Tab-separated table of C-alpha atoms in Angstrom:
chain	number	residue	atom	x	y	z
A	1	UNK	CA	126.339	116.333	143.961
A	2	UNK	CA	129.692	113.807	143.330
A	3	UNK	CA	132.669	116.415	142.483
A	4	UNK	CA	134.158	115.506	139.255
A	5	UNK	CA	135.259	111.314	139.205
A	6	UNK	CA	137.047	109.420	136.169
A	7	UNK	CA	134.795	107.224	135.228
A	8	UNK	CA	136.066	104.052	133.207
A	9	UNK	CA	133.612	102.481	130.624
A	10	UNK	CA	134.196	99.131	129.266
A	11	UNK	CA	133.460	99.076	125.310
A	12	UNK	CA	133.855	101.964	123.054
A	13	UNK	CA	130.649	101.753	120.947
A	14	UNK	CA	127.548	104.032	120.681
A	15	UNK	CA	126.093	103.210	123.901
A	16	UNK	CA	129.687	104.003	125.482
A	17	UNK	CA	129.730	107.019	123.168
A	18	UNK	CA	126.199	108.333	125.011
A	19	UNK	CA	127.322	107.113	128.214
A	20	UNK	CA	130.510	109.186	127.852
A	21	UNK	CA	128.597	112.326	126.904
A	22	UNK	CA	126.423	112.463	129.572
A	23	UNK	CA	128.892	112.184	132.072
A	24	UNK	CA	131.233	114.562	130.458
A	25	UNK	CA	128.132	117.270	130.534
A	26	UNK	CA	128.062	116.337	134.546
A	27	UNK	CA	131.826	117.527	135.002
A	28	UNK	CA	133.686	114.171	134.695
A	29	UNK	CA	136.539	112.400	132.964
A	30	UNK	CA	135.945	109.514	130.835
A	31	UNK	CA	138.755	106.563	129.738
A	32	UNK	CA	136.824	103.870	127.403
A	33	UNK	CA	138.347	100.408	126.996
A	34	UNK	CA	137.718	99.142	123.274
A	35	UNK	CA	139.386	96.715	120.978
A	36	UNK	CA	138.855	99.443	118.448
A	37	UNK	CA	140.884	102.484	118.263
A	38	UNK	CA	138.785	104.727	116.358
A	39	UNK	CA	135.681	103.447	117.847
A	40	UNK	CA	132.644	105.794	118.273
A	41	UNK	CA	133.512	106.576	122.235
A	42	UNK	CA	136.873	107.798	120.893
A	43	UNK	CA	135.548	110.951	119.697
A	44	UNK	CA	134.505	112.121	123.676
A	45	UNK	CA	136.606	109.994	125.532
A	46	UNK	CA	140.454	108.515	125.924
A	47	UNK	CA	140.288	104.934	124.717
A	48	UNK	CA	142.763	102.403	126.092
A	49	UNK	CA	142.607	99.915	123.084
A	50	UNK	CA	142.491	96.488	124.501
A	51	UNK	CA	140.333	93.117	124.457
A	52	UNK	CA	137.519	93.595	126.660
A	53	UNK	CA	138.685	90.218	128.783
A	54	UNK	CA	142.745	92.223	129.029
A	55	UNK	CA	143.030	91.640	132.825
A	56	UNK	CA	146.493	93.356	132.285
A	57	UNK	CA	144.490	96.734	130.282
A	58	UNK	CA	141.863	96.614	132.948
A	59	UNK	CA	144.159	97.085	135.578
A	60	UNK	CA	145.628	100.138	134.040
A	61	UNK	CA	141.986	101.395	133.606
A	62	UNK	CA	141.288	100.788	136.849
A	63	UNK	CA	144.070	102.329	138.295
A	64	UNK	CA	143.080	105.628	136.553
A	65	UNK	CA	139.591	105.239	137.234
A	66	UNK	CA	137.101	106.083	140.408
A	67	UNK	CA	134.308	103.948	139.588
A	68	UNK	CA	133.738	101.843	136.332
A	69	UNK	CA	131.063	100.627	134.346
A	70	UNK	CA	130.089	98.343	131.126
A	71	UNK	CA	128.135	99.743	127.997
A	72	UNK	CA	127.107	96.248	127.186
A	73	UNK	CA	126.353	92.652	128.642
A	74	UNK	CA	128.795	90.620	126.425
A	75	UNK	CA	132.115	91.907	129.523
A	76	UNK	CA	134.130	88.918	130.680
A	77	UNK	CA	132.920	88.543	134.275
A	78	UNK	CA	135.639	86.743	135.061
A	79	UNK	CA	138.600	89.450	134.441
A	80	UNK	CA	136.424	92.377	136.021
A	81	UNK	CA	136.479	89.844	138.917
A	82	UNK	CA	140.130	90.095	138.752
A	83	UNK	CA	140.416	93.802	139.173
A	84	UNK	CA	136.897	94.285	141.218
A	85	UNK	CA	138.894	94.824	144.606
A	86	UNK	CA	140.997	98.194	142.950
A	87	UNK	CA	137.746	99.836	141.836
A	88	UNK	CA	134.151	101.123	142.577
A	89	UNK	CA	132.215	98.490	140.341
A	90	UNK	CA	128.859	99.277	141.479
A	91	UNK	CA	126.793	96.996	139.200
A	92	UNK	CA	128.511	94.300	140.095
A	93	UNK	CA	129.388	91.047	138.255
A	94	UNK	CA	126.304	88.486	139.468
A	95	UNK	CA	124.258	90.955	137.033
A	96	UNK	CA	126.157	90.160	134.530
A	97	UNK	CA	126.458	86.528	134.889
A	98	UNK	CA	122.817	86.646	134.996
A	99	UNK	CA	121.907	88.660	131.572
A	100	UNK	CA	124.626	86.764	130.193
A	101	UNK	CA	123.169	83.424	130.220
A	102	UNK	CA	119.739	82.514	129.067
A	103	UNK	CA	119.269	79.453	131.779
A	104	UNK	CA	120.653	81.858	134.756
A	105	UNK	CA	118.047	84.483	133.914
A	106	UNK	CA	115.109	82.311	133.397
A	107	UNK	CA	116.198	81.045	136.479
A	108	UNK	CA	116.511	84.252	138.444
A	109	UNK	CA	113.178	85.800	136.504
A	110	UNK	CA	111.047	82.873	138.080
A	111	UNK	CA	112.361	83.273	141.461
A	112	UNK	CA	111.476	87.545	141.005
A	113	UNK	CA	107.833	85.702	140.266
A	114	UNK	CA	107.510	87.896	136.813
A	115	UNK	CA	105.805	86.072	134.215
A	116	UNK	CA	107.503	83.942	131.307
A	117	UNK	CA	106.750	82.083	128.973
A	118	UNK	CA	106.790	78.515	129.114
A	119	UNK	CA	110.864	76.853	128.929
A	120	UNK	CA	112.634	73.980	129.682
A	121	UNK	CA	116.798	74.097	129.126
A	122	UNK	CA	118.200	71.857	126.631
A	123	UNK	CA	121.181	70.450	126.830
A	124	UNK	CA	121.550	68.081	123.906
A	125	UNK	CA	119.799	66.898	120.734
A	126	UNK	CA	118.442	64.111	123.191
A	127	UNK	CA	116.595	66.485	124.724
A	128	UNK	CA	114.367	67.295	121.496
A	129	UNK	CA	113.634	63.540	120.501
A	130	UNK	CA	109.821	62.745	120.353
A	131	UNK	CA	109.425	66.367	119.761
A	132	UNK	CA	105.788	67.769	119.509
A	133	UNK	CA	104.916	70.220	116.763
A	134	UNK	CA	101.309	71.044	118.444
A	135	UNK	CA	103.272	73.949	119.671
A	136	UNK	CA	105.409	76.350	117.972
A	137	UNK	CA	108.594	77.106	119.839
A	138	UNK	CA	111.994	78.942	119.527
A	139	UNK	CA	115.467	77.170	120.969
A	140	UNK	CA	117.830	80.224	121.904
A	141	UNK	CA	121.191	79.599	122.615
A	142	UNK	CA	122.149	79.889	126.169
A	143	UNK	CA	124.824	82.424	125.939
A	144	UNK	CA	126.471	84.597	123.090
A	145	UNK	CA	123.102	85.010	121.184
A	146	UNK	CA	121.690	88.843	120.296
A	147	UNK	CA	119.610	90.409	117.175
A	148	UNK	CA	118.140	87.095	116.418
A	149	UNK	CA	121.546	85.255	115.990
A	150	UNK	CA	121.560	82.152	118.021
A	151	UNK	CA	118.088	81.000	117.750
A	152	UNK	CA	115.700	78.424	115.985
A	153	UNK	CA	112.393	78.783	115.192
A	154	UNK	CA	110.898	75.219	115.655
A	155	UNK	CA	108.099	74.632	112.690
A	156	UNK	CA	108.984	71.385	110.766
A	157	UNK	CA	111.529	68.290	110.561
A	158	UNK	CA	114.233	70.834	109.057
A	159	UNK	CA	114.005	73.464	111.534
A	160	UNK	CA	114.355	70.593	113.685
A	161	UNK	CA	117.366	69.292	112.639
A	162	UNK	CA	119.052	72.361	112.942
A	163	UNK	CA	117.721	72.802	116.434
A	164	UNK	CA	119.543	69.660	117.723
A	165	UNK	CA	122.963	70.736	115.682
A	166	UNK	CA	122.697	73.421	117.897
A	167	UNK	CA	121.640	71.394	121.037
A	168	UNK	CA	124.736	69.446	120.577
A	169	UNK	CA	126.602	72.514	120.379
A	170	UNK	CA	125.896	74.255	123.530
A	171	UNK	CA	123.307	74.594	126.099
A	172	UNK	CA	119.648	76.072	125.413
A	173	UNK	CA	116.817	77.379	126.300
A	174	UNK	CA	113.599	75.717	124.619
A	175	UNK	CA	110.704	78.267	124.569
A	176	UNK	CA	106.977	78.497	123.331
A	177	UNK	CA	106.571	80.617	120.835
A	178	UNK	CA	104.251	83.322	122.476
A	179	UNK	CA	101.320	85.213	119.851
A	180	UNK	CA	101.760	87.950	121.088
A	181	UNK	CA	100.238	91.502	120.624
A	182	UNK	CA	103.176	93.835	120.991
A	183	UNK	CA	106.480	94.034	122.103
A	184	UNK	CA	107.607	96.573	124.849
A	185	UNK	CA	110.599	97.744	127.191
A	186	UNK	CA	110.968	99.313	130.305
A	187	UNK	CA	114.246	101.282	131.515
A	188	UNK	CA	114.375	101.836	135.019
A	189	UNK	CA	117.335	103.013	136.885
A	190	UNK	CA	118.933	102.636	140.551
A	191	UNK	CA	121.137	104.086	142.779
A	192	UNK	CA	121.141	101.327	145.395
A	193	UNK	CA	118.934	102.985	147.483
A	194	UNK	CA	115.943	104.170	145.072
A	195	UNK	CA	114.834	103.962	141.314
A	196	UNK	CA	113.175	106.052	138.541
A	197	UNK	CA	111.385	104.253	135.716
A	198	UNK	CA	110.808	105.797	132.065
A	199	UNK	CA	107.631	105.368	129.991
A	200	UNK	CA	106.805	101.708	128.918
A	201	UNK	CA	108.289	101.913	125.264
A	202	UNK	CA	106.641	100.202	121.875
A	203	UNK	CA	109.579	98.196	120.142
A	204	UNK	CA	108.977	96.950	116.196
A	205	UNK	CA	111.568	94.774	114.858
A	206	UNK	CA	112.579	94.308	110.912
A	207	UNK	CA	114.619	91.446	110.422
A	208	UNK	CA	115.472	90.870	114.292
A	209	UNK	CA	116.771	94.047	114.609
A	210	UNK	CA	115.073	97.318	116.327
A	211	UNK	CA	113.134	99.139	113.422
A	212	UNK	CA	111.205	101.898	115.561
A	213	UNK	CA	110.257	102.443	119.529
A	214	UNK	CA	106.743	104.700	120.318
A	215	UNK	CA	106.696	106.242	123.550
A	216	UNK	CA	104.407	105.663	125.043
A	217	UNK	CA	103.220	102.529	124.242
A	218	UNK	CA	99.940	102.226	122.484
A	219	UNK	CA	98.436	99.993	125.460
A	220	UNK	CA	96.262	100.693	128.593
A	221	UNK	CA	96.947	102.084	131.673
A	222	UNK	CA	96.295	98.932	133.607
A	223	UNK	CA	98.801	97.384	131.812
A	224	UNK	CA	101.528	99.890	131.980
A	225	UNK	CA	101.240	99.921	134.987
A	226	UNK	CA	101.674	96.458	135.308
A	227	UNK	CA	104.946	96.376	132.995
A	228	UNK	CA	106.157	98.739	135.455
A	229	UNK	CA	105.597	97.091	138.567
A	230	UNK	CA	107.384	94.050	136.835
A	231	UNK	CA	110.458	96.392	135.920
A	232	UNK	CA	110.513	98.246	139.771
A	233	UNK	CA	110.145	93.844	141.303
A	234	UNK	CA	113.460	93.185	139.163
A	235	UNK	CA	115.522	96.355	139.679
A	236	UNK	CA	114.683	95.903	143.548
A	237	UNK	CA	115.798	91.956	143.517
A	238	UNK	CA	119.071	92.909	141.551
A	239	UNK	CA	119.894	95.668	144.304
A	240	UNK	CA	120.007	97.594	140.509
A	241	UNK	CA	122.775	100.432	140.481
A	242	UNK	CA	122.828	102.431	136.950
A	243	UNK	CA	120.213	101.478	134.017
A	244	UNK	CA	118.552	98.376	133.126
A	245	UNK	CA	115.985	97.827	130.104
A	246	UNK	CA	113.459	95.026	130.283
A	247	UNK	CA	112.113	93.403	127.321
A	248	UNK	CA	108.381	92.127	127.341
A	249	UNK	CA	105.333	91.048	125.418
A	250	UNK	CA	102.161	92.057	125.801
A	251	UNK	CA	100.190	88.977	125.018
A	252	UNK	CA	96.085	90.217	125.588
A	253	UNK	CA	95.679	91.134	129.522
A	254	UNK	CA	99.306	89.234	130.593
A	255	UNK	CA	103.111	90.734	130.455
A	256	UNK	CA	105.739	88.048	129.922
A	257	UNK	CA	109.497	89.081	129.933
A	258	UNK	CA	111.553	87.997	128.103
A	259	UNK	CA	115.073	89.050	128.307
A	260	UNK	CA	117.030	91.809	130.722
A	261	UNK	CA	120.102	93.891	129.125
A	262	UNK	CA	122.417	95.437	132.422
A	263	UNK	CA	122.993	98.879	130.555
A	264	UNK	CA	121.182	101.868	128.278
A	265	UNK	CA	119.235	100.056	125.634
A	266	UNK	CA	119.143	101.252	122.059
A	267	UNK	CA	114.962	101.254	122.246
A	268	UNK	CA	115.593	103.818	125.004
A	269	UNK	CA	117.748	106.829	122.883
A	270	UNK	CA	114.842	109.141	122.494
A	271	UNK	CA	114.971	110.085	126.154
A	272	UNK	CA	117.927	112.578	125.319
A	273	UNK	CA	115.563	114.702	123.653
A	274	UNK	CA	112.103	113.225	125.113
A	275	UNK	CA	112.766	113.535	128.563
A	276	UNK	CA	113.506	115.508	131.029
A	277	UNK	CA	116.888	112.966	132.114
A	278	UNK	CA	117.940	110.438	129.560
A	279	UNK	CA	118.557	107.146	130.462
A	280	UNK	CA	122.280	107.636	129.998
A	281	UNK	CA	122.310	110.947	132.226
A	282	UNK	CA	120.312	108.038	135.104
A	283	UNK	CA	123.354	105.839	134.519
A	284	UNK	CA	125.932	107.812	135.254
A	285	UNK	CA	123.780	109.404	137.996
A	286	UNK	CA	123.550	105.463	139.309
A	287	UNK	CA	126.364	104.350	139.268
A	288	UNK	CA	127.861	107.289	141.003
A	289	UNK	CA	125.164	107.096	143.824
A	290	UNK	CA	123.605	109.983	143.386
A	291	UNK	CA	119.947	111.571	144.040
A	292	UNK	CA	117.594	110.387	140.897
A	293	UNK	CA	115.063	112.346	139.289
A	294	UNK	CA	111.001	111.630	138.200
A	295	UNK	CA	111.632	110.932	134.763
A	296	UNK	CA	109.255	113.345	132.851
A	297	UNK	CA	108.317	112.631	129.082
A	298	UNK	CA	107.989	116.302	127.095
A	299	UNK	CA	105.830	114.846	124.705
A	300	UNK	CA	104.799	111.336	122.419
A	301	UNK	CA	107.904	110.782	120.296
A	302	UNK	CA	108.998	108.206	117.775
A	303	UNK	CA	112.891	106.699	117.395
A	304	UNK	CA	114.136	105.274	114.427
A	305	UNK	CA	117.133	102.874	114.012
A	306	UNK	CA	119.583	103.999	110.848
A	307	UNK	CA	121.138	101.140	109.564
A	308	UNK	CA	124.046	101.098	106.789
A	309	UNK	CA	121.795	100.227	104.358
A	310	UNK	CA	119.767	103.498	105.320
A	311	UNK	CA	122.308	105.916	104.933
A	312	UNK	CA	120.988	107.635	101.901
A	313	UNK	CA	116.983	107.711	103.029
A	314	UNK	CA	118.363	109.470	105.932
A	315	UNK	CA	119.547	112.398	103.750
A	316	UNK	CA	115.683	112.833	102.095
A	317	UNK	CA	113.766	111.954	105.242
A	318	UNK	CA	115.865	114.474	107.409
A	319	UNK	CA	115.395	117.142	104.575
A	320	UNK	CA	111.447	116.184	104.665
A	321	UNK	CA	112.177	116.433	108.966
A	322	UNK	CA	113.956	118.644	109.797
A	323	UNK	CA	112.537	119.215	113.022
A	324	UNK	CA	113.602	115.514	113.799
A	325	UNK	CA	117.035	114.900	116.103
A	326	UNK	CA	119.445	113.036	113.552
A	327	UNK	CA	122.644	110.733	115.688
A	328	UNK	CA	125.391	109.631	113.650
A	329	UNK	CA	128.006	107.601	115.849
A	330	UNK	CA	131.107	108.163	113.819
A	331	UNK	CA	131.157	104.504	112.282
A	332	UNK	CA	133.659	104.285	109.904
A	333	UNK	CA	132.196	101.659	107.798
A	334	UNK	CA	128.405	101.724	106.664
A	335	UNK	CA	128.123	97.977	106.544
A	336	UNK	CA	124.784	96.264	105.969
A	337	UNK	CA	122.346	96.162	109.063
A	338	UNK	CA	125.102	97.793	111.523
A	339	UNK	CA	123.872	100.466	113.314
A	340	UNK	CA	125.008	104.018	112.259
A	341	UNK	CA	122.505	106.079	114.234
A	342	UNK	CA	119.373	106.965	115.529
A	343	UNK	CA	116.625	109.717	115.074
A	344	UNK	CA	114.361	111.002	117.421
A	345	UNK	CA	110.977	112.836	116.333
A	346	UNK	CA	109.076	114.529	118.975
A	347	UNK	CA	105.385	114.043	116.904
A	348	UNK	CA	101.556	112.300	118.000
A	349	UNK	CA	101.547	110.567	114.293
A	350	UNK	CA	103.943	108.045	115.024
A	351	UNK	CA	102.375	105.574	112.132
A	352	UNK	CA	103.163	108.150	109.612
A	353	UNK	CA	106.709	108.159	110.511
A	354	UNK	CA	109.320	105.859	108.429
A	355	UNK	CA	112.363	106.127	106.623
């Protein structure tokens, strides 16, 4: 067991509000660097309020700090590269080069021999003349993109047009659009030495965003066990320390990834009450290089995303649920599809459940 260790998290928001709990219940201090005074971390944590790129702030984390950690991918590589030599930084920054650009993981996804869907990078409208409609295809931005923002869905001349404004604004990634069956995630964690993987999660989206996650997914066994393999393949190439989600499709007998996020995922939160460890207690756990445990699911459970525009249906469906786990992240402003919260039902009818 690691005595008690300051532990410096980069971002202040509900992931770094989690991550902060977790490790507080484990004995340690917490300092969260956020642009954002009042941001959710600031109600378990000190928050040095900063830029996330501050070299100047980092260093004055750092130099508080025993080991340090990001809660999300968007972290200037570049200035934790600056301060990586007065710190334990045990995920490193080549992760996050990698989850930070679309080309640079496609690239390092096909070398971990996982499957993908079919791509080819684009680097300017040139690259889309003579385009073929025969198949349907989505250009994603190569960097800065998230929630649906930064992408083109490729069906006629006008989606087309806007696809090359965008190709002449920054590098791409041009992929087939894949019919697929369902979407799923796996979070696996690492210590350096050894990982522990969580059930293969069921992810619905409204409007780009996460609507609901089912654990576990509604799919075979074969195939679980095949998203899982994929997930253990990546976390060993990336020498993984802390958590890592995968995103995939299940597309009839084949699992394609499609993206990797360096950190606790939002389609992963009902593991604090699901599991036995969540996959913010295997974070802090990883990152600190200690022993990991066999992740354990207590029973089929259901998470919902609350959004701003949910605030009210929360009231009534927690009233109709009270059994269910409500999360609130101390948001001050309810603003249209931000994300307030979460709730967790432990239940086998996971169709019946919506807000």
């Amino acid at each position: 067991m690691t005595l008690s260790k300051t532990i410096g998290i980069i971002g202040g928001g509900q992931l770094g509000q989690m991550m902060a709990i977790a490790a507080i219940y484990r004995g340690h201090k917490v300092i969260t660097l956020d642009p954002v005074a009042d941001c959710p971390a600031s109600r378990v944590s000190e928050v040095i309020v900063a830029d996330y790129a501050d070299v100047e702030a980092l260093r004055t984390l750092v130099e508080r700090c025993d080991v340090l950690t990001y809660e999300f991918e968007n972290v200037d590589a570049a200035s934790l590269d600056a301060v990586a030599d007065k710190v334990l930084l045990p995920q490193g920054t080549d992760l996050l080069r990698i989850s930070q650009n679309r080309i640079a993981e496609k690239n390092f996804l096909k070398q971990a021999g996982v499957g993908l869907a079919p791509y080819r990078v684009i680097t300017s409208s040139s690259d889309l003349s003579d385009y073929d409609f025969a198949t349907k295809r989505v250009l994603k931005t190569a960097t800065g993109g998230y929630d649906g923002h930064g992408q083109v869905v490729i069906h006629d001349e006008a989606s087309l047009a806007q696809a090359k404004v965008l190709a002449d604004q920054t590098d791409c990634v041009l992929e087939d659009f894949v019919p697929f069956d369902m979407e799923i995630s796996v979070l696996v964690s690492g210590n350096g030495r050894e990982l522990t993987v969580f059930p293969v999660q069921e992810n619905s989206h409204r409007n780009n965003i996460l609507a609901k996650t089912i654990v576990p997914a509604r799919i075979s066994k074969n195939l679980a066990e095949k998203a899982v393999q994929m997930a253990r393949k990546i976390a060993t190439d990336l020498q993984l320390f802390g958590t890592l989600c995968i995103e995939m499709f299940v597309a009839g007998s084949t699992i394609l990834v499609n993206e990797i996020a360096p950190r606790p995922h939002n389609s992963g939160h009902y593991s604090i009450e699901a599991c036995n460890f969540s996959q913010f207690d295997t974070h802090i756990l990883g990152i600190l290089g200690e022993a990991l445990p066999k992740i354990q699911l207590h029973a089929p459970a259901i998470m919902l995303n609350v959004l701003g525009q949910d605030m009210e249906v929360v009231q009534r469906f927690m009233a109709k649920h009270p059994q269910a786990h409500l999360h609130l992240y101390g948001k001050a402003e309810a603003k249209h599809n931000r994300k307030m919260g979460h709730i967790t039902l432990l239940t086998e009818q996971v169709d019946e459940v919506v807000l």
